[in-house]
Amino acid sequence: MQNNTTVKTQDEIAKIVKAAEIIDDVFDYILGEIKEGVTELEIADKIKAKVIELGGSDVSFPTIVAFGAGGCEPHHEPTDKKLEKGEFVTIDMGAIYEGYCSDFTRTVAFGEITDEQRKIYEIVLKAYKLGMDGVVEGAGCKAVDALTRDYISLCGYGDNYIHGTGHGVGTEIHENPYVNTRSDETLKNNEVITIEPGIYIQDRLGVRIENMIIVGTKGPVSRQTVELITIK
């Protein structure tokens, strides 16, 4: 039976975790498909096919695959752009399992990247870790958002963080509680939320790192690393 509150039952959590496990396996697969000359659309199509092959009923939202400058758009729609060396690849994807969603984003490097790219990645990674550490029962959603936002601002990129820090996940990909500057909600045990800070440099690049976390537990639902992956 579907639950009408933001707090999830153990059965609901199990389904969300399974949806996340499917995406973890998809990510393992898709890393091997990231090659010079492949297009954003080709990667997105491969992700959807693999989600279904692994037992998902569908992707939980239109998959975002962004190469290079496309990454500066948080909701970039995949195009025929071909991947080139030295570009970031941002993949934001999720699966639906028995009606429940997962949400996951990684930014990986294809070939050698610049010192600036690496610096921006490390800032987002630190902000992500600060946000995750702040996810505890009773924490204000606005306060959790501030943990990520204040650090990114301190590093000089506050104007380049152009969305909220997270949101609830369940039968819908975006549910309450929302972790942003306007929220007056507080976190409750067994809510499932995302933490997904990002930095977006107009017409040049973007970095976002996202995981789901179950309030009241430590660490993300995903088993995938958040450290920078470089594909040679």
Coordinates of N, CA, C and O in Angstrom, one line a residue, residues 59-168:
V59 N 13.3 4.3 -16.5 CA 14.0 5.3 -15.8 C 13.1 6.2 -15.0 O 11.9 6.3 -15.4
S60 N 13.5 6.8 -13.9 CA 12.6 7.6 -13.1 C 12.4 9.0 -13.5 O 11.6 9.7 -13.0
F61 N 13.2 9.4 -14.5 CA 13.1 10.8 -15.1 C 13.9 10.7 -16.4 O 14.8 9.8 -16.5
P62 N 13.7 11.6 -17.3 CA 14.6 11.6 -18.5 C 16.1 11.8 -18.2 O 16.4 12.7 -17.5
T63 N 16.9 10.8 -18.6 CA 18.3 10.8 -18.2 C 19.0 12.0 -18.7 O 18.9 12.4 -19.8
I64 N 19.8 12.6 -17.8 CA 20.6 13.8 -18.2 C 22.1 13.2 -18.5 O 22.7 12.6 -17.6
V65 N 22.6 13.5 -19.7 CA 23.9 13.2 -20.0 C 24.5 14.5 -20.6 O 24.0 15.0 -21.6
A66 N 25.5 15.0 -20.0 CA 26.1 16.3 -20.4 C 27.6 16.2 -20.6 O 28.3 15.8 -19.6
F67 N 28.1 16.5 -21.7 CA 29.5 16.5 -22.0 C 30.0 18.0 -22.0 O 29.4 18.9 -22.6
G68 N 31.2 18.3 -21.4 CA 31.8 19.6 -21.5 C 30.9 20.7 -21.1 O 30.3 20.7 -20.0
A69 N 30.7 21.7 -22.0 CA 29.9 22.9 -21.8 C 28.5 22.6 -21.5 O 27.8 23.3 -20.8
G70 N 28.0 21.4 -22.0 CA 26.6 21.1 -21.7 C 26.3 20.9 -20.2 O 25.2 21.1 -19.8
G71 N 27.4 20.6 -19.5 CA 27.3 20.4 -18.0 C 26.9 21.7 -17.3 O 26.5 21.6 -16.1
C72 N 27.0 22.9 -17.9 CA 26.6 24.1 -17.2 C 25.1 24.2 -17.1 O 24.6 25.1 -16.4
E73 N 24.3 23.4 -17.7 CA 22.9 23.4 -17.6 C 22.4 22.2 -16.7 O 22.6 21.1 -17.0
P74 N 21.9 22.6 -15.5 CA 21.5 21.5 -14.6 C 20.6 20.5 -15.2 O 20.6 19.3 -14.8
H75 N 19.7 20.9 -16.1 CA 18.7 20.0 -16.7 C 19.0 19.8 -18.2 O 18.0 19.7 -19.0
H76 N 20.2 19.7 -18.5 CA 20.6 19.5 -19.9 C 19.9 18.3 -20.6 O 19.9 17.3 -20.0
E77 N 19.4 18.5 -21.8 CA 18.9 17.5 -22.5 C 19.9 16.9 -23.5 O 20.6 17.7 -24.2
P78 N 20.1 15.6 -23.5 CA 21.2 15.0 -24.3 C 21.0 15.3 -25.8 O 19.9 15.4 -26.3
T79 N 22.2 15.5 -26.4 CA 22.2 15.9 -27.9 C 23.1 14.9 -28.6 O 23.6 14.0 -28.1
D80 N 23.4 15.3 -29.9 CA 24.3 14.5 -30.7 C 25.8 14.9 -30.5 O 26.6 14.5 -31.2
K81 N 26.0 15.8 -29.5 CA 27.4 16.2 -29.2 C 28.3 14.9 -28.9 O 27.9 14.1 -28.2
K82 N 29.5 14.9 -29.6 CA 30.4 13.8 -29.4 C 31.4 14.2 -28.3 O 31.8 15.3 -28.1
L83 N 31.7 13.2 -27.5 CA 32.7 13.3 -26.4 C 34.1 13.6 -26.9 O 34.6 12.8 -27.7
E84 N 34.7 14.5 -26.2 CA 36.1 14.8 -26.5 C 37.0 14.7 -25.3 O 36.5 14.8 -24.2
K85 N 38.3 14.5 -25.5 CA 39.2 14.4 -24.4 C 39.2 15.7 -23.6 O 39.1 16.8 -24.1
G86 N 39.4 15.6 -22.3 CA 39.5 16.8 -21.4 C 38.2 17.3 -20.9 O 38.2 18.4 -20.3
E87 N 37.1 16.6 -21.3 CA 35.8 17.1 -20.9 C 35.3 16.3 -19.6 O 35.6 15.2 -19.4
F88 N 34.5 17.1 -18.8 CA 33.7 16.4 -17.8 C 32.5 15.7 -18.4 O 31.9 16.2 -19.4
V89 N 32.0 14.6 -17.9 CA 30.8 14.0 -18.2 C 29.9 13.9 -17.0 O 30.3 13.3 -16.0
T90 N 28.8 14.6 -17.0 CA 27.8 14.5 -15.9 C 26.7 13.6 -16.3 O 26.0 13.8 -17.4
I91 N 26.4 12.6 -15.5 CA 25.2 11.7 -15.7 C 24.3 11.8 -14.5 O 24.8 11.5 -13.4
D92 N 23.1 12.1 -14.7 CA 22.1 12.2 -13.7 C 21.0 11.2 -14.1 O 20.3 11.4 -15.2
M93 N 20.8 10.1 -13.3 CA 19.9 9.1 -13.8 C 19.2 8.4 -12.6 O 19.7 8.6 -11.4
G94 N 18.2 7.7 -12.9 CA 17.5 7.0 -11.8 C 16.6 5.8 -12.4 O 16.4 5.8 -13.7
A95 N 16.2 4.9 -11.6 CA 15.4 3.8 -12.0 C 14.1 3.8 -11.2 O 14.0 4.3 -10.1
I96 N 13.1 3.1 -11.8 CA 11.9 2.8 -11.1 C 11.8 1.3 -10.8 O 12.0 0.5 -11.7
Y97 N 11.6 1.0 -9.5 CA 11.4 -0.4 -9.2 C 10.2 -0.6 -8.3 O 10.1 0.0 -7.3
E98 N 9.2 -1.4 -8.9 CA 7.9 -1.6 -8.2 C 7.3 -0.2 -7.8 O 6.8 -0.1 -6.6
G99 N 7.4 0.8 -8.6 CA 6.8 2.0 -8.4 C 7.6 3.1 -7.6 O 7.1 4.2 -7.4
Y100 N 8.8 2.7 -7.2 CA 9.6 3.6 -6.4 C 10.9 4.0 -7.1 O 11.4 3.2 -7.8
C101 N 11.3 5.2 -6.9 CA 12.3 5.8 -7.7 C 13.7 5.8 -7.0 O 13.8 5.7 -5.8
S102 N 14.7 6.0 -7.8 CA 16.1 6.3 -7.3 C 16.6 7.5 -8.1 O 16.1 7.8 -9.2
D103 N 17.6 8.2 -7.5 CA 18.2 9.4 -8.1 C 19.7 9.4 -7.8 O 20.1 9.2 -6.6
F104 N 20.5 9.7 -8.8 CA 21.9 9.5 -8.7 C 22.6 10.4 -9.7 O 22.2 10.4 -10.9
T105 N 23.7 11.1 -9.3 CA 24.4 11.9 -10.3 C 25.9 11.7 -10.0 O 26.4 11.8 -8.8
R106 N 26.7 11.6 -11.1 CA 28.1 11.6 -11.0 C 28.7 12.4 -12.1 O 28.1 12.5 -13.2
T107 N 29.8 13.1 -11.8 CA 30.6 13.8 -12.9 C 31.9 13.1 -12.9 O 32.6 13.0 -11.9
V108 N 32.3 12.6 -14.1 CA 33.6 12.0 -14.3 C 34.4 12.7 -15.3 O 33.9 13.5 -16.1
A109 N 35.7 12.5 -15.3 CA 36.6 13.2 -16.2 C 36.9 12.2 -17.3 O 37.2 11.0 -17.1
F110 N 36.9 12.7 -18.6 CA 37.3 11.9 -19.7 C 38.7 12.4 -20.2 O 38.8 13.5 -20.8
G111 N 39.7 11.7 -19.9 CA 41.1 12.2 -20.2 C 41.6 13.2 -19.2 O 41.0 13.4 -18.1
E112 N 42.7 13.8 -19.5 CA 43.3 14.8 -18.6 C 42.5 16.0 -18.5 O 42.0 16.6 -19.5
I113 N 42.3 16.5 -17.3 CA 41.5 17.7 -17.1 C 42.4 18.8 -16.5 O 43.6 18.5 -16.1
T114 N 41.9 20.1 -16.5 CA 42.7 21.2 -16.0 C 42.7 21.3 -14.5 O 41.9 20.7 -13.8
D115 N 43.6 22.1 -14.0 CA 43.7 22.3 -12.6 C 42.4 23.0 -12.1 O 41.9 22.7 -11.0
E116 N 41.8 23.9 -12.9 CA 40.6 24.5 -12.6 C 39.4 23.5 -12.5 O 38.6 23.6 -11.5
Q117 N 39.3 22.6 -13.4 CA 38.3 21.6 -13.4 C 38.4 20.7 -12.1 O 37.4 20.5 -11.4
R118 N 39.6 20.4 -11.8 CA 39.9 19.5 -10.6 C 39.5 20.3 -9.3 O 38.9 19.8 -8.4
K119 N 39.8 21.6 -9.3 CA 39.5 22.4 -8.1 C 38.0 22.5 -7.9 O 37.5 22.4 -6.8
I120 N 37.3 22.7 -9.0 CA 35.8 22.9 -8.9 C 35.2 21.5 -8.5 O 34.3 21.5 -7.6
Y121 N 35.7 20.4 -9.0 CA 35.2 19.1 -8.5 C 35.4 19.0 -7.0 O 34.5 18.5 -6.3
E122 N 36.6 19.3 -6.6 CA 36.9 19.1 -5.1 C 36.1 20.0 -4.2 O 35.7 19.6 -3.1
I123 N 35.7 21.2 -4.7 CA 34.8 22.1 -4.0 C 33.4 21.5 -3.8 O 32.8 21.4 -2.8
V124 N 32.9 21.0 -5.0 CA 31.6 20.3 -4.9 C 31.6 19.1 -4.0 O 30.7 18.8 -3.3
L125 N 32.7 18.3 -4.1 CA 32.8 17.1 -3.3 C 32.8 17.5 -1.8 O 32.1 16.8 -1.0
K126 N 33.5 18.5 -1.4 CA 33.5 18.9 0.0 C 32.1 19.4 0.4 O 31.7 19.0 1.5
A127 N 31.5 20.1 -0.5 CA 30.1 20.6 -0.1 C 29.2 19.5 0.0 O 28.3 19.4 0.9
Y128 N 29.3 18.5 -0.9 CA 28.5 17.2 -0.8 C 28.7 16.6 0.6 O 27.7 16.2 1.3
K129 N 29.9 16.4 1.0 CA 30.2 15.7 2.2 C 29.7 16.5 3.4 O 29.1 15.9 4.4
L130 N 29.8 17.8 3.4 CA 29.2 18.7 4.5 C 27.7 18.5 4.5 O 27.1 18.4 5.6
G131 N 27.0 18.5 3.4 CA 25.6 18.3 3.3 C 25.2 16.9 3.9 O 24.2 16.8 4.7
M132 N 25.9 15.9 3.5 CA 25.5 14.5 3.9 C 25.7 14.4 5.4 O 24.9 13.8 6.1
D133 N 26.8 15.0 6.0 CA 27.0 14.9 7.4 C 25.9 15.7 8.2 O 25.7 15.4 9.4
G134 N 25.2 16.6 7.5 CA 24.2 17.4 8.2 C 22.8 16.7 8.2 O 21.9 17.2 8.8
V135 N 22.7 15.6 7.5 CA 21.4 14.9 7.4 C 21.2 14.1 8.7 O 21.7 12.9 8.8
V136 N 20.5 14.6 9.6 CA 20.1 13.9 10.9 C 18.7 14.3 11.2 O 18.2 15.3 10.8
E137 N 18.1 13.4 12.0 CA 16.7 13.7 12.4 C 16.6 15.1 13.2 O 17.5 15.4 14.0
G138 N 15.6 15.9 12.8 CA 15.4 17.2 13.4 C 16.2 18.3 12.8 O 15.9 19.5 13.1
A139 N 17.1 18.0 11.9 CA 17.8 19.1 11.2 C 16.9 19.9 10.3 O 16.0 19.3 9.6
G140 N 17.0 21.2 10.3 CA 16.2 22.0 9.4 C 16.7 21.9 7.9 O 17.9 21.9 7.7
C141 N 15.8 21.7 7.0 CA 16.2 21.5 5.6 C 16.9 22.8 5.1 O 17.9 22.6 4.3
K142 N 16.5 23.9 5.5 CA 17.2 25.2 5.1 C 18.7 25.2 5.7 O 19.6 25.6 5.0
A143 N 18.8 24.6 6.9 CA 20.2 24.6 7.5 C 21.1 23.6 6.7 O 22.3 23.8 6.6
V144 N 20.5 22.5 6.3 CA 21.3 21.5 5.5 C 21.7 22.1 4.2 O 22.8 22.0 3.7
D145 N 20.8 22.8 3.6 CA 21.1 23.5 2.3 C 22.2 24.5 2.5 O 23.2 24.6 1.7
A146 N 22.2 25.2 3.7 CA 23.2 26.2 4.0 C 24.6 25.6 4.1 O 25.6 26.2 3.8
L147 N 24.7 24.4 4.6 CA 26.0 23.7 4.8 C 26.7 23.6 3.4 O 27.9 23.8 3.4
T148 N 26.0 23.2 2.4 CA 26.6 23.1 1.1 C 26.8 24.5 0.4 O 27.8 24.8 -0.1
R149 N 25.8 25.3 0.5 CA 25.8 26.6 -0.2 C 26.8 27.6 0.4 O 27.5 28.3 -0.3
D150 N 26.9 27.6 1.7 CA 27.9 28.5 2.4 C 29.3 28.1 2.0 O 30.1 29.0 1.8
Y151 N 29.6 26.8 1.9 CA 30.9 26.4 1.6 C 31.3 26.8 0.1 O 32.3 27.3 -0.2
I152 N 30.3 26.5 -0.8 CA 30.5 26.9 -2.2 C 30.7 28.4 -2.3 O 31.6 28.9 -3.1
S153 N 29.9 29.1 -1.6 CA 30.0 30.6 -1.6 C 31.4 31.1 -1.1 O 32.0 32.0 -1.6
L154 N 31.8 30.4 0.0 CA 33.1 30.8 0.6 C 34.3 30.6 -0.4 O 35.2 31.3 -0.4
C155 N 34.1 29.6 -1.3 CA 35.1 29.3 -2.3 C 35.0 30.1 -3.5 O 35.8 30.0 -4.5
G156 N 34.0 31.1 -3.5 CA 33.9 32.0 -4.6 C 32.9 31.6 -5.7 O 32.9 32.3 -6.8
Y157 N 32.1 30.6 -5.5 CA 31.3 30.1 -6.6 C 29.8 30.1 -6.2 O 29.0 29.4 -6.8
G158 N 29.4 31.0 -5.2 CA 28.1 31.0 -4.8 C 27.1 31.3 -5.9 O 26.0 30.8 -5.9
D159 N 27.4 32.2 -6.8 CA 26.5 32.6 -7.9 C 26.4 31.5 -8.9 O 25.5 31.5 -9.8
N160 N 27.3 30.5 -8.8 CA 27.3 29.3 -9.8 C 26.6 28.1 -9.2 O 26.6 27.0 -9.8
Y161 N 26.0 28.3 -8.0 CA 25.2 27.2 -7.4 C 23.7 27.6 -7.6 O 23.2 28.4 -6.8
I162 N 23.0 27.0 -8.6 CA 21.8 27.6 -9.1 C 20.6 26.8 -8.8 O 19.5 26.9 -9.5
H163 N 20.6 25.9 -7.9 CA 19.4 25.1 -7.6 C 19.5 24.7 -6.1 O 20.5 24.9 -5.4
G164 N 18.5 24.0 -5.6 CA 18.4 23.5 -4.2 C 19.4 22.4 -4.0 O 19.9 21.7 -4.9
T165 N 19.6 22.1 -2.7 CA 20.6 21.0 -2.4 C 20.0 19.6 -2.5 O 20.7 18.7 -2.6
G166 N 18.6 19.5 -2.3 CA 18.1 18.2 -2.4 C 16.6 18.2 -2.3 O 15.9 19.2 -2.2
H167 N 16.0 16.9 -2.3 CA 14.6 16.7 -2.2 C 14.3 15.3 -1.8 O 15.1 14.4 -1.9
G168 N 13.0 15.1 -1.4 CA 12.6 13.8 -1.1 C 12.4 12.9 -2.3 O 12.2 13.5 -3.4

